[in-house]
Each structure stands twice: as structure tokens, then as C-alpha cells.
Coordinates of C-alpha atoms and ligand atoms in Angstrom, one line a residue:
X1 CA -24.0 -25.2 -0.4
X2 CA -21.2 -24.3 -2.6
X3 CA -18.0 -25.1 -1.1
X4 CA -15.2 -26.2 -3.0
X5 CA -13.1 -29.0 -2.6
X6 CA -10.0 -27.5 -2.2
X7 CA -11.1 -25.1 0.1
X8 CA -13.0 -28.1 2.3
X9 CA -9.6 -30.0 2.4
X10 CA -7.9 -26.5 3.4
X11 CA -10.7 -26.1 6.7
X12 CA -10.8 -29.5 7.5
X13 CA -6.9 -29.4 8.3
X14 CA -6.7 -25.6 9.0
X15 CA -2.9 -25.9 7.6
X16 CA -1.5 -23.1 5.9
X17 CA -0.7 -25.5 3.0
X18 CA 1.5 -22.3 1.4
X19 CA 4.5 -22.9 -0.3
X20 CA 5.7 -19.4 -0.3
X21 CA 8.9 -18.0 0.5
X22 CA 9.1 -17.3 4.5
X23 CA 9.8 -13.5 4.3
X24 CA 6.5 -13.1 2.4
X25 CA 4.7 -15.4 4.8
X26 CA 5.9 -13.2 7.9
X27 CA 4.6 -10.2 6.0
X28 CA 1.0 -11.6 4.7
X29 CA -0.1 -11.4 8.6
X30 CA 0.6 -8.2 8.8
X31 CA -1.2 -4.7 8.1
X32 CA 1.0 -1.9 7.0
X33 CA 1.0 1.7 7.7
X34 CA 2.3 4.0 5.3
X35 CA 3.7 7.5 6.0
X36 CA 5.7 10.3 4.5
X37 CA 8.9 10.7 6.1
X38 CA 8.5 14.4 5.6
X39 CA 4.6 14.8 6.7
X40 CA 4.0 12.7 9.2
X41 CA 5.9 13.8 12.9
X42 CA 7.6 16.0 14.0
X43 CA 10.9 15.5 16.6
X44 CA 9.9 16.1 20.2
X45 CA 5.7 16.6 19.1
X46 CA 5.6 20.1 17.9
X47 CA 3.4 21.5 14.8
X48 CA 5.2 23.7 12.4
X49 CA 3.0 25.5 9.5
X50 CA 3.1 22.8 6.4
X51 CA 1.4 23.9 3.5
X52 CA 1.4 21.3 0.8
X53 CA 0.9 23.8 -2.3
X54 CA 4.3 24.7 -1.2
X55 CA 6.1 21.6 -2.1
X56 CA 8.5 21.8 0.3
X57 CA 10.4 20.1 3.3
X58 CA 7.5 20.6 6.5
X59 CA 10.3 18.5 9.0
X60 CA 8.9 15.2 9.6
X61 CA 11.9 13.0 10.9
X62 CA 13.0 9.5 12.0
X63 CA 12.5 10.4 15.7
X64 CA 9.6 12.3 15.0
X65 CA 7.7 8.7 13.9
X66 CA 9.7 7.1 16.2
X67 CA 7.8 9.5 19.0
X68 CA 5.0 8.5 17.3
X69 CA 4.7 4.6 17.0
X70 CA 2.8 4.4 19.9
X71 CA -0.3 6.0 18.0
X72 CA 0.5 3.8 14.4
X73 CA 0.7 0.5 17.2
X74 CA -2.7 1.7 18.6
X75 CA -4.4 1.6 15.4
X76 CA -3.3 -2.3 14.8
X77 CA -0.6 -1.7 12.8
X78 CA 2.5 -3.8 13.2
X79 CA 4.7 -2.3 9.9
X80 CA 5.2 1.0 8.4
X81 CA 6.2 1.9 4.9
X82 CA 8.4 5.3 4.9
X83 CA 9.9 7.5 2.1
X84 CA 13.1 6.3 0.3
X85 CA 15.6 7.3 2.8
X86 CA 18.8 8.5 0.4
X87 CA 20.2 11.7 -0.6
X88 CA 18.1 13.4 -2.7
X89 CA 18.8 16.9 -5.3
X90 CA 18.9 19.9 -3.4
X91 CA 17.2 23.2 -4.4
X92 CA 14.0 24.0 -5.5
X93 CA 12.6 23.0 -9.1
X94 CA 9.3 23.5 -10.9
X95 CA 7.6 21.1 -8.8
X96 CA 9.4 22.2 -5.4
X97 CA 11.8 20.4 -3.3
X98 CA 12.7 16.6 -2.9
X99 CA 10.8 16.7 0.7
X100 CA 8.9 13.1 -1.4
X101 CA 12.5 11.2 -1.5
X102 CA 11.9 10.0 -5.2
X103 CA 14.6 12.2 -6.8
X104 CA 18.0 10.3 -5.8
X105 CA 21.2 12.2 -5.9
X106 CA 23.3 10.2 -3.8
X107 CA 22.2 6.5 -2.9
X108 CA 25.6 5.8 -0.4
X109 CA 24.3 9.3 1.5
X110 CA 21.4 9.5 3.7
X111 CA 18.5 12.5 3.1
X112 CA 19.6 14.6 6.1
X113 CA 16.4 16.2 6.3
X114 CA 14.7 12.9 7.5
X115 CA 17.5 12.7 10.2
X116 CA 20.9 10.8 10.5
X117 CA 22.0 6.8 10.0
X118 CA 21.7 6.7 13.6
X119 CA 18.3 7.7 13.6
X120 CA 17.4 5.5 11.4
X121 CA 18.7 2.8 13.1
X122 CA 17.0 4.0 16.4
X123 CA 13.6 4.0 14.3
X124 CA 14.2 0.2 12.8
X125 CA 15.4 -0.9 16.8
X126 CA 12.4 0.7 17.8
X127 CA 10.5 -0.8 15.8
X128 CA 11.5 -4.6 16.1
X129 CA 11.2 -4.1 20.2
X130 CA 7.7 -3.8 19.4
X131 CA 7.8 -6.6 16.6
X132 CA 6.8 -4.6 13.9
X133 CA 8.5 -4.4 10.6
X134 CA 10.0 -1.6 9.2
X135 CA 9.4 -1.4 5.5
X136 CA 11.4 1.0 2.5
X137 CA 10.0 2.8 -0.1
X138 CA 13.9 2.3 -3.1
X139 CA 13.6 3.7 -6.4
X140 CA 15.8 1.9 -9.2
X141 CA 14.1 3.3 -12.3
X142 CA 16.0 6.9 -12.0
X143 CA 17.5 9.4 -10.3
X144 CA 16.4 13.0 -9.6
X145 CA 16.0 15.8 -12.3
X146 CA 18.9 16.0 -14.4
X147 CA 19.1 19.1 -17.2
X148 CA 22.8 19.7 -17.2
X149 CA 26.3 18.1 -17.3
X150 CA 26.6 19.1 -13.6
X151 CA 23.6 18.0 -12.6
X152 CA 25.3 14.3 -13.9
X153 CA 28.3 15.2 -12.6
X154 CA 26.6 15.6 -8.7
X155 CA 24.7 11.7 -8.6
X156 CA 26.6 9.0 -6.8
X157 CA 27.7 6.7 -7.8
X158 CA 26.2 7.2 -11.0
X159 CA 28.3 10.4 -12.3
X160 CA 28.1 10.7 -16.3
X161 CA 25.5 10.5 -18.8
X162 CA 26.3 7.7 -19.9
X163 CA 25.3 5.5 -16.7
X164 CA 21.8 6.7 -18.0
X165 CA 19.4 6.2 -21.1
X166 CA 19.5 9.1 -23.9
X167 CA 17.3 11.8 -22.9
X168 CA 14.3 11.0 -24.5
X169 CA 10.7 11.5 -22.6
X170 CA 8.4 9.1 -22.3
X171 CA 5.6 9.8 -24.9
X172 CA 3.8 6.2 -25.9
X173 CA 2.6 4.1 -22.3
X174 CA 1.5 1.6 -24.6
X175 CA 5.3 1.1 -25.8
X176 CA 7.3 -0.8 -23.5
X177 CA 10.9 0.0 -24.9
X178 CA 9.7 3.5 -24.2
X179 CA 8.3 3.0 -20.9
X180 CA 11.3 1.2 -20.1
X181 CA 14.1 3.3 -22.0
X182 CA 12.6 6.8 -22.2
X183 CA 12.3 9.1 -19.0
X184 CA 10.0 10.2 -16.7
X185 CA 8.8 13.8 -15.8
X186 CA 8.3 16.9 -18.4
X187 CA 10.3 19.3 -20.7
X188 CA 10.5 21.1 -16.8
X189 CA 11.2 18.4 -14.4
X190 CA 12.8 14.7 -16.1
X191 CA 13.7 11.9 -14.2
X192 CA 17.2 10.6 -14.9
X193 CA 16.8 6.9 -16.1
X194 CA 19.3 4.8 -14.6
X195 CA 20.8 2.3 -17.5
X196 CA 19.6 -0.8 -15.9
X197 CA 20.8 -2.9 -18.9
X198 CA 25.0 -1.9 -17.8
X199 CA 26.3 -4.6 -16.0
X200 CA 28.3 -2.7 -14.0
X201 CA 25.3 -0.7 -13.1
X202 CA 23.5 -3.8 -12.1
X203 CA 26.0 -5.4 -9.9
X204 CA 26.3 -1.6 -8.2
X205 CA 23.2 -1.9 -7.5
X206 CA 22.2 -5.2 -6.2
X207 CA 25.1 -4.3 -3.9
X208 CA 23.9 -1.3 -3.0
X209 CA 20.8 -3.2 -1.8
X210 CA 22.8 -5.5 0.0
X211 CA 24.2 -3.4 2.2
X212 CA 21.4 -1.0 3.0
X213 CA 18.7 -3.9 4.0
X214 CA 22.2 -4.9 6.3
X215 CA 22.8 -1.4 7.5
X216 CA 19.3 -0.6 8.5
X217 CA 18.0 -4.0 8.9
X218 CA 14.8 -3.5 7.2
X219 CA 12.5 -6.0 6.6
X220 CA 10.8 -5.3 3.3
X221 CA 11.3 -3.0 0.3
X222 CA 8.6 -1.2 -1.7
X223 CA 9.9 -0.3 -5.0
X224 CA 9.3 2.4 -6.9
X225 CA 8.1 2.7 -10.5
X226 CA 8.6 -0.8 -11.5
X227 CA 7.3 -1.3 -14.7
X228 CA 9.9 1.4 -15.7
X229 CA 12.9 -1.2 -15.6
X230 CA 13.1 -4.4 -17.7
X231 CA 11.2 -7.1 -16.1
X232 CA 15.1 -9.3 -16.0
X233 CA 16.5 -7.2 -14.1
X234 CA 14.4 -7.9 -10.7
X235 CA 14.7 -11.3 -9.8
X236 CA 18.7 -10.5 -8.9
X237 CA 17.8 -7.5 -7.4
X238 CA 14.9 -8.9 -5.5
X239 CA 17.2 -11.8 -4.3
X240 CA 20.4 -9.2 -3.3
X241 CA 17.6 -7.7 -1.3
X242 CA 17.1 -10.9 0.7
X243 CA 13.6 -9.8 1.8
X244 CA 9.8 -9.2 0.9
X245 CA 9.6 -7.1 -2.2
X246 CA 7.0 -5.2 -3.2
X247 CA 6.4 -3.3 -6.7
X248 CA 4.6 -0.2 -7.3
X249 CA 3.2 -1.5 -11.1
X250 CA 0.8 1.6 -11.9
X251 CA -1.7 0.1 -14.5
X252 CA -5.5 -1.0 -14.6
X253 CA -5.0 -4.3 -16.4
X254 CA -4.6 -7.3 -14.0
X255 CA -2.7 -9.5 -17.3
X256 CA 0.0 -6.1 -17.5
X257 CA 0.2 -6.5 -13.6
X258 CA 0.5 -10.2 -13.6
X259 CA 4.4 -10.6 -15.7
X260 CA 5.2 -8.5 -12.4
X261 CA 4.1 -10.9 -10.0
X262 CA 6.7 -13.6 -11.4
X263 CA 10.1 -11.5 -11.0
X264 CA 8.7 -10.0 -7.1
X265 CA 7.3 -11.2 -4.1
X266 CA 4.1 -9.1 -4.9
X267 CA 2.9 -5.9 -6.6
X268 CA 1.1 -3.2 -5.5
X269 CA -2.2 -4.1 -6.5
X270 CA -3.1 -1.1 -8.8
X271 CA -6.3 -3.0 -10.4
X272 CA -8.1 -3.2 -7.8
X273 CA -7.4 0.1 -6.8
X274 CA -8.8 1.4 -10.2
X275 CA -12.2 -0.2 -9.7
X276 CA -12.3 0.9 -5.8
X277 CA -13.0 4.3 -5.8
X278 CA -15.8 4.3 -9.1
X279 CA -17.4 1.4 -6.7
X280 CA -18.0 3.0 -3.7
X281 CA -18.3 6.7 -5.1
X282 CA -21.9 6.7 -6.0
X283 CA -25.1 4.5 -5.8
X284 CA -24.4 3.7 -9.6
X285 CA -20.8 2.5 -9.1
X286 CA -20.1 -1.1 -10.3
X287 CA -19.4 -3.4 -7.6
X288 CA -19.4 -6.5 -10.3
X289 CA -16.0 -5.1 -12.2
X290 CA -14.4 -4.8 -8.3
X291 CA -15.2 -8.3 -7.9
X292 CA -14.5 -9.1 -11.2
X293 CA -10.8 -7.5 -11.6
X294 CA -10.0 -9.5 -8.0
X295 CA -11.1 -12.9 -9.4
X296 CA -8.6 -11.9 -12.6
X297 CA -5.8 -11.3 -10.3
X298 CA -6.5 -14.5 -8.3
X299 CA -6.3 -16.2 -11.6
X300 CA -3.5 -14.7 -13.5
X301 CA -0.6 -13.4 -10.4
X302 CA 2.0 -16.0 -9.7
X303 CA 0.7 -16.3 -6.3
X304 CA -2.8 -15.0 -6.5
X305 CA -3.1 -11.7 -4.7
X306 CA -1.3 -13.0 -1.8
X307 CA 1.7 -11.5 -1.0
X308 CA 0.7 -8.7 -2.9
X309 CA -0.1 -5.0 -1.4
X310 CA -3.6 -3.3 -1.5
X311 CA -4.3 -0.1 -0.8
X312 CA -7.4 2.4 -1.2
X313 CA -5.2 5.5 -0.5
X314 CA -1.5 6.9 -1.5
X315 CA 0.8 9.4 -1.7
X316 CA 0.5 9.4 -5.8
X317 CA -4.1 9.7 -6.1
X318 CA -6.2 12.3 -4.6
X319 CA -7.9 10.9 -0.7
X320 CA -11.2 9.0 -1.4
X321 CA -12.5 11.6 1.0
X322 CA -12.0 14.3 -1.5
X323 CA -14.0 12.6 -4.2
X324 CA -17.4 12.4 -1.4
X325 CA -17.7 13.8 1.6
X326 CA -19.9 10.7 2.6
X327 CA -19.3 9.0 5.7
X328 CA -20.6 5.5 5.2
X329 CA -19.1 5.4 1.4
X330 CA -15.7 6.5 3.3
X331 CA -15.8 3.6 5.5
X332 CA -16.9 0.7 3.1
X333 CA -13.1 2.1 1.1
X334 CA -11.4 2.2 4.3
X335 CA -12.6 -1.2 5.3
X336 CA -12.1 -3.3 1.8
X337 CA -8.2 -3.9 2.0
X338 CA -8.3 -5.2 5.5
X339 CA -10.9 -8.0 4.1
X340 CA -8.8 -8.7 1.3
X341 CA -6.0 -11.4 -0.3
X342 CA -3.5 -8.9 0.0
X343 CA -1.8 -7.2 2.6
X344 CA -3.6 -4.3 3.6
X345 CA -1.9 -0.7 3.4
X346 CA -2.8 2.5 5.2
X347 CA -2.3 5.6 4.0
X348 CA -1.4 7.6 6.7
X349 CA -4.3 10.6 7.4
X350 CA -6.9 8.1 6.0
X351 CA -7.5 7.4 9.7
X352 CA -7.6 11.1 10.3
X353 CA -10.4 12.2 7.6
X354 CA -8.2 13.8 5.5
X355 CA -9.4 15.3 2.2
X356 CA -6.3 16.0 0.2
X357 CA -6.8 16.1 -3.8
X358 CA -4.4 15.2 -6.3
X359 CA -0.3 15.5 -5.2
X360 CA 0.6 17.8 -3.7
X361 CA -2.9 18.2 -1.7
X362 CA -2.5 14.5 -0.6
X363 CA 0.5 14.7 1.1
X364 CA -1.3 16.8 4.5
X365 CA 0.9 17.1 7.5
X366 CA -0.2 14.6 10.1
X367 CA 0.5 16.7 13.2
X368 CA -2.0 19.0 12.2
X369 CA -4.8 16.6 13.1
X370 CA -3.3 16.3 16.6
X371 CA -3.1 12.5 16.3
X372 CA -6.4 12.3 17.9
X373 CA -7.6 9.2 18.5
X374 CA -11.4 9.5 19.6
X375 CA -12.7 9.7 16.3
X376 CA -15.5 7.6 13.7
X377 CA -12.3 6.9 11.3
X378 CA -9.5 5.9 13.7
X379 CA -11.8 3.7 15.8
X380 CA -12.7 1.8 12.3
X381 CA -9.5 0.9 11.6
X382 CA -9.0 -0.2 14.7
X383 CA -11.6 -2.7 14.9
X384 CA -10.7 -3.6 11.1
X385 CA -6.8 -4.2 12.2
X386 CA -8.6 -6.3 15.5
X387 CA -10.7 -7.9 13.5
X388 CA -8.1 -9.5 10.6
X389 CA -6.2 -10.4 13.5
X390 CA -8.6 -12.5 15.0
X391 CA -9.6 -14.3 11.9
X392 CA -5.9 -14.9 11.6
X393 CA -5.4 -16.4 15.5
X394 CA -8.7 -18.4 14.8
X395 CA -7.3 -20.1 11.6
X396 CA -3.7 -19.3 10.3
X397 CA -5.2 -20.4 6.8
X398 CA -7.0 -17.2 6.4
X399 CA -3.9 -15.9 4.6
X400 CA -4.3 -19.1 2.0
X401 CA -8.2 -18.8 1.5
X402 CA -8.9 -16.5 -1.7
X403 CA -11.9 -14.0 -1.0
X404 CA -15.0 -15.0 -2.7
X405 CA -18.0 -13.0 -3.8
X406 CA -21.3 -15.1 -2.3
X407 CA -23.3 -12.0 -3.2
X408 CA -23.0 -9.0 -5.7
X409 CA -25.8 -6.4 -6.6
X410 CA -26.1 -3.1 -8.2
X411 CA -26.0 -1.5 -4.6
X412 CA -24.3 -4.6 -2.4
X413 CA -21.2 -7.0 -2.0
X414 CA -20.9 -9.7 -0.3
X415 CA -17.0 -11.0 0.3
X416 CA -16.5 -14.1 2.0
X417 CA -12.7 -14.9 3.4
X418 CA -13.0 -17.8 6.4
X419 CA -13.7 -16.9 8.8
X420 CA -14.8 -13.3 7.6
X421 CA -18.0 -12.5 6.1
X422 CA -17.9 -8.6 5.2
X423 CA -21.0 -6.8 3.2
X424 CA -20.2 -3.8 1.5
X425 CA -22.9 -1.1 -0.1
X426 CA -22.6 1.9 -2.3
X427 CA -26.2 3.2 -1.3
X428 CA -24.8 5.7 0.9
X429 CA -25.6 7.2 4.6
X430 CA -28.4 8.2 3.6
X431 CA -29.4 5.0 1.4
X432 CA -31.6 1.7 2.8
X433 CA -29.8 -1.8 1.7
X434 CA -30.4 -5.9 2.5
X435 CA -28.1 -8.6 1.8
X436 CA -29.1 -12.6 1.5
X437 CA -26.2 -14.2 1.3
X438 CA -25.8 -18.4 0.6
X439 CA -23.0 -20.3 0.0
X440 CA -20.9 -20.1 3.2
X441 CA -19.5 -22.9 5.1
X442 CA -20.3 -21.2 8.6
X443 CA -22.3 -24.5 10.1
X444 CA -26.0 -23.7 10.6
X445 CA -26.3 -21.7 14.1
X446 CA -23.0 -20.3 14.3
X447 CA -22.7 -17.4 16.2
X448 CA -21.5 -14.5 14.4
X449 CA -20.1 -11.4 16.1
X450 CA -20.8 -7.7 13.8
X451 CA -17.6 -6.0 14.4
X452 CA -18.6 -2.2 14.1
X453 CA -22.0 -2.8 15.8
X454 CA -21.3 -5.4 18.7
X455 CA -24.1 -6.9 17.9
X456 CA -24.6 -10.9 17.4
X457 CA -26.6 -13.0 14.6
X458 CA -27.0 -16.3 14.2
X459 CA -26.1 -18.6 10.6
X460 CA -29.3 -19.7 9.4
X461 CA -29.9 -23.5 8.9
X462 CA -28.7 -23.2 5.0
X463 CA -25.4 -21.4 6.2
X464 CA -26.6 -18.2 5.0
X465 CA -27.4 -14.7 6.4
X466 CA -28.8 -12.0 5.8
X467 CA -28.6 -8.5 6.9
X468 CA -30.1 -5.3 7.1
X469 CA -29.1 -1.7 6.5
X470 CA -30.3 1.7 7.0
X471 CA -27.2 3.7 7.0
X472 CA -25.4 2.3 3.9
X473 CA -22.4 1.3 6.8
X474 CA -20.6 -1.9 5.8
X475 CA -20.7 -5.1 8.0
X476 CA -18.2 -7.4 9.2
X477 CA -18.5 -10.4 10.6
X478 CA -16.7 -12.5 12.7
X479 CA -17.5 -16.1 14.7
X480 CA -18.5 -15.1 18.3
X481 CA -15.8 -17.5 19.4
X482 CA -12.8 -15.7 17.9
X483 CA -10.5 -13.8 20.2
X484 CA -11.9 -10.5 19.4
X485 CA -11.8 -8.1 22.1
X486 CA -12.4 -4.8 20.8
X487 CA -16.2 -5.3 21.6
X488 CA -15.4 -6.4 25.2
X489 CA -13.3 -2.7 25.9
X490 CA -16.1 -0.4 24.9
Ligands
NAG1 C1 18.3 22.7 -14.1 O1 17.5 22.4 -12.9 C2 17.9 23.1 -11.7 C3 17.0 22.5 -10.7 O2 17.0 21.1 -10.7 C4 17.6 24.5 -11.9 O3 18.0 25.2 -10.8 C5 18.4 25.1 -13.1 O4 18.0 26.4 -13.4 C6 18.1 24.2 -14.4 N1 19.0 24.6 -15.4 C7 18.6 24.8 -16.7 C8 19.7 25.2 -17.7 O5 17.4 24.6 -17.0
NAG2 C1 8.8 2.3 -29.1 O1 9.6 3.2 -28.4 C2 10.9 3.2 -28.8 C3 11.7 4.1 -27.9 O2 11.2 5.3 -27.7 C4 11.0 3.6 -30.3 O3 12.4 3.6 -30.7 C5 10.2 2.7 -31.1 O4 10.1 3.1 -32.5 C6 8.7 2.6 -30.6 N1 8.0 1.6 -31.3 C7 6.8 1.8 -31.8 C8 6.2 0.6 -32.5 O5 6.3 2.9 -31.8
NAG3 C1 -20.2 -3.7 -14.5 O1 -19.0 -4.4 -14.7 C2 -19.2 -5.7 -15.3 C3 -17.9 -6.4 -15.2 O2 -16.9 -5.7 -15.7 C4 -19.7 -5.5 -16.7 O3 -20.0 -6.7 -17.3 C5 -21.0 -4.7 -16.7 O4 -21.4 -4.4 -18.0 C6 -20.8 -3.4 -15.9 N1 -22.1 -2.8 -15.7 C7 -22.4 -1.5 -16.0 C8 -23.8 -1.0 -15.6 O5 -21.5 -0.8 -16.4

């Protein structure tokens, strides 16, 4: 058997021997759901015609998720991540209207399409009755589309060109002073970029931040575009903020990603995300460079992938489900965040079988599905949400205990996580797969409950198991002792 010492210390006390800042503590236990402001409800449960070649406002608001928490609570999620919340350009450009949040015009002024302060303030109380968190998407890195001298003279507090880098688009991703100094967008849409080396500018705002976590007591920031903004200038921003921060860092390489890691709580773990959807995709994907791009990032981030955000759908990549229209493929993606180091994020629609391409396809309006929740996808996550949450009541050190690989194949993967055993395949609906996995420390005999099946197996006398599948689904497996109910309802 092949069990560390470390991790034998770590299950002989079952002590979450972390040293991590509490606010990322609270937030490792928890599963996030992420929605866009605009798409996702509508005030009062109506439909209204949303279509997303448009580009523009469809009428999602505060109240309308706040109608709707019920359904994000009944999938097992206890946080949601929504659009930045601030005043945003008005008018329509070459890529539509600001219904995303991203284009900043006013950061003391509320988007008024998303509803009012009070609103928002009803949505965060409504959340926290319910103990869930309420996490929001700020953007630093620029403001909206700027082409004129009154398009300067219209951002707050930010009002003259000279509170932003020289014009200059950036060209070279491998140069980081252009990365950081040049500007986002095209020759028909460019991003402001905020000068984030003013100190003025700085202290405004780490202020700013202050006073919106206060105003709207939110509980954790996702930030935008991160690797656009000199690494320095987080740590004060990320301590103004007083709470978990997350960075969206959009790059394949785990060592680019890793700097990251050091100035914020956690990153939003683009690597793995680049090696998800080849994986799973086809029968040929490579399941060894998944696994191998994890065991880099649990090397080289300040904190492993704890802390960290993973994801296999958002608002910026085309849905899985537009790639293959295959069932089981879908639900070994859906399923691989919520077995993960990182804190696993929902895309909102996911749950729904969505199929939206690149942006703006990917941004479907949600009550256009009818929130229905007797369906193959829905009831997955469900059971995934149940099931992380038992292996969290059955030993709070799950959130300490990296994810290990006991078994990968051209067509299978194994990923171990105490006291979670999950096998993934590529192979397909249609495709015929067997896993042997060694290595665990399940004691011979164990009693191991398959999540999505209800069915039980025992852990041979070696510790290992092995498992059988016809319909390329992936397994997960829990001890038959854990406090998992979701077999008992059914
Ligand atoms: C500048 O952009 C706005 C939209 O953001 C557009 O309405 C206007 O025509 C543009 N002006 C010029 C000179 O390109
Ligand atoms: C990197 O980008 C900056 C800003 O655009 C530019 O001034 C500099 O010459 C570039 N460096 C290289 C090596 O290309
Ligand atoms: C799969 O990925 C691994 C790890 O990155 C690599 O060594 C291997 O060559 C790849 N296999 C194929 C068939 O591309």
C-alpha cells in the first residue's frame, strides 16, 4: 500500500492541520454557483424573449435570483458568484450593451439594470439567512470602452486620461509590461486601463473596496482580469478587501499561474481547465496531462490548489456541451470540480444542458429552461454537492488532503481525495471501461456507497477496487457510513 506519511499522520488525527487564513477556510467547504446578473431571473418569475446574438440587457435582477435561491439551494449550493454590480457605459457599441457588468463607468454608482442598493442588500440578507455566501465578480484592470475625451470625462471617479495608461493595445501576451500597461479590446471596442501604478489611484481604490464589501456585506470577491495589473498591487488590495479573493489568471501554464497564488487567496484555476475539456472530449483525450497539470499546481501555488477556484464552465468559453452532445462525457466534466482541491464552481445552465458556443452564445437566459428540476443534469449535481458534503462531515480534513491519481489510462482516471474515490472515463456512452485501482487507505472490507448508482461494493483485502463500466458514466464513491442521504430519498 502506498500511503504517505504525511497524509497517515493527517487520518490518524483527522485535524485540519491548515494554517490558512479563516475567510478562505469558510470558503474551501463550500460549492459556488455562478450566475449572470443579467441572464439568470427574472423579478416576480416571468420569461421575456432573450436572445444572446443580441448582446443586450434580457432583465435578470437582484430580486429576480433572490426569487430564485430556493432552486440554486436545492442543487447544494451554499454561494453564488454574480456580475460586478457597478455602473457600467450606457449605449450600444460594436459588441452590444454592458448587460456583462465588465465595462465600469461609475464604480460609487450601482448598474440600475441589475436593480437598486436596496436590492442588493435584500439579495446578500437573503442570502446569509440561509447561510450561504454571497460572492462579487470587481474588475480593477479597466474601465469600459473609452474612444473620446468625453467618454473620459463620464468615469467616476476616474475622469481624465491621465488616470489611465497611454492608449496602446495589447499586441504581445508573452510581454508583461504590455499585458500589464497596454489595453484590452480592439481598434472597435478598448478597455480603458486604469493606471494602477498612481498612488492616488491605488488608495481610491483599496477604499473603494472597503466600503463596498461594508455596504453590501459580501463575503468574497472574484476579480477580474488579474494578470492585467502588476502583481504589487494586490496584496493591499486583497487585504482593503478584508475577505476571500479570488483571481481570474487566464493562462495554461501552472508556473505563470502560480506568482498569482502568492499576492491572492486563490486563482481561478485556468490550467486545469485547459486540459478538461481535450480530456473528456473524445476516446483519445489525454487524461495523463489532466492529472499531470494538477500535480504541478499542487506543487508550485502557494497553497496548493486549495483555496483556489475550479471550474469546467464560464461566462468567457463556449459550454462543454456544445463541443459533444454526449451524455456520459458531459457528466464525467460536470462531476470533476466537485472531486477536486479547489472549490468547485458552477456555471449556471450547466445543470440545465445548456449548449451555448463561444460568448455571446454562452451567456443563455436561465428562465428559458423553466428551472426544471427533474432532469439527468440537475439531479447530478445534486448528488455531487451531497456527496462533497458528506466527505466533508465525515472528516473536516478533506479540504487539507491533495487529490491523488491511484489510476490513469488512455481511457480511465482514477482520483483518490479521503474519503472519495471518483473514476472518471473518456470512452463515452456508448464505450465499455474497468478500473483496478491499488493504493488506497480504505481498510480491507469497507463498505463503499456509489453515489449515482446507490449501489454498494466492498474494499478488497489489498484496499483496492475495481469497477466496471458499460456506459462510459463516471463513479463516485463514498464509505457506506458517511451521512449521505441522497440515496435514502429516492
Ligand atoms: C465611441 O464609442 C461610442 C460607444 O461606446 C460610440 O457611440 C461612438 O460613436 C464612438 N465614437 C467614435 C468617435 O468612434
Ligand atoms: C514589451 O511591451 C512594452 C509595452 O508595449 C514595450 O515598450 C516593450 O518594447 C516590449 N518589450 C519587448 C521585449 O518587446
Ligand atoms: C499525454 O500527456 C502526457 C503528460 O503531459 C504526455 O507525456 C504524453 O506524451 C501525452 N500523450 C499523448 C498521446 O499525447
Amino acid at each position: 500500500m502506498s500511503l504517505s506519511v504525511s497524509r497517515a499522520l493527517a487520518l490518524a488525527t483527522c485535524f485540519a492541520a491548515s494554517s490558512l487564513a479563516a475567510s478562505v477556510v469558510e470558503w474551501q467547504e463550500r460549492s459556488i454557483y455562478q450566475v449572470l446578473t443579467d441572464r439568470f431571473a427574472l423579478e416576480g418569475g416571468g420569461t421575456a424573449r432573450c436572445v444572446t446574438d443580441d448582446r443586450k440587457y434580457c432583465g435578470g435582477t437582484y430580486r429576480g435570483i433572490i426569487d430564485k435561491l430556493d432552486y440554486i439551494q436545492n442543487l447544494g449550493f451554499d454561494a453564488i458568484w454574480i456580475s460586478p454590480i457597478v455602473a457600467n457605459v450606457g449605449g450600444f457599441t460594436t459588441y452590444g450593451e454592458a448587460y456583462h457588468g465588465y465595462w465600469a463607468q461609475d464604480i460609487y454608482k450601482l448598474n440600475s439594470h441589475f436593480g437598486s442598493a436596496d436590492d442588493l442588500v435584500a439579495l446578500s440578507n437573503a442570502l446569509h439567512a440561509r447561510d450561504m455566501y454571497l460572492m462579487v465578480d470587481v474588475v480593477v484592470n479597466h474601465f469600459g470602452p473609452a474612444n473620446s475625451s468625453a467618454s473620459f470625462e463620464s468615469f467616476n471617479p476616474f475622469n481624465k486620461p491621465s488616470y489611465f495608461h497611454p492608449r496602446c493595445l495589447i499586441t504581445n501576451y508573452n510581454n508583461q509590461t504590455d499585458v500589464e500597461q497596454c489595453w484590452l479590446g480592439d481598434d472597435k471596442v478598448a478597455l480603458a486601463d486604469v493606471n494602477t501604478e498612481n498612488l492616488w489611484i491605488v488608495t481610491t481604490l483599496n477604499r473603494w473596496i472597503a466600503s463596498l464589501v461594508k455596504d453590501y456585506r459580501i463575503d468574497g470577491i472574484r476579480i477580474d482580469t488579474v494578470k492585467h495589473v502588476r502583481k504589487d498591487f494586490w496584496p493591499l488590495f486583497a487585504a482593503a478587501s478584508g475577505i476571500y479573493t479570488v483571481g481570474e489568471v487566464f493562462h495554461s501554464n501552472t508556473a505563470y499561474v502560480a506568482d498569482y497564488t502568492y499576492v491572492l487567496d486563490g486563482v481561478l484555476d485556468y490550467p486545469t481547465w485547459y486540459q478538461l475539456f481535450p480530456a473528456f472530449q473524445t476516446s483519445t483525450g489525454n487524461l495523463s496531462a489532466l492529472a499531470e497539470v494538477i500535480l504541478k499546481a499542487q506543487r508550485s501555488y502557494k497553497t496548493g490548489l486549495f483555496g483556489s477556484g475550479v471550474f469546467s464552465e464560464n461566462h468567457d468559453q463556449p459550454r462543454f456541451a456544445s463541443l459533444t452532445t454526449d451524455t456520459a462525457r458531459i457528466k464525467n466534466v460536470i462531476a470533476f470540480p466537485f472531486i477536486h482541491d479547489g472549490i468547485p464552481i458552477l456555471y449556471y445552465g450547466q445543470e440545465q444542458g445548456y449548449t451555448g458556443g463561444n460568448d455571446p452564445a454562452n451567456r443563455e437566459a436561465l428562465w428559458l429552461s423553466g428551472y426544471v428540476e427533474e432532469k439527468e443534469f440537475v439531479d447530478h449535481v445534486k448528488t455531487l454537492n451531497a456527496a462533497r458534503k458528506a466527505a466533508i462531515a465525515t472528516c473536516a480534513e478533506y479540504l487539507v488532503t491533495p487529490m491523488e491519481f491511484p489510476e490513469v489510462t488512455a481511457t480511465t482516471l482514477a482520483v483518490y481525495k479521503h474519503p472519495l474515490l471518483a473514476l472518471f472515463t473518456n470512452v463515452g456512452s456508448h464505450g465499455t471501461t474497468s478500473w483496478d485501482v491499488q493504493g488506497t487507505d480504505y481498510a480491507p472490507g469497507t463498505e463503499l456507497l456509489e453515489v449515482f448508482s446507490c449501489s454498494k461494493v466492498y474494499v478488497d483485502s489489498t484496499g483496492g477496487l475495481t469497477a466496471l463500466s458499460t456506459s462510459g458514466q463516471p463513479q463516485l464513491y463514498i464509505p457506506a457510513s458517511a451521512p449521505f442521504e441522497h440515496c435514502k430519498n429516492r
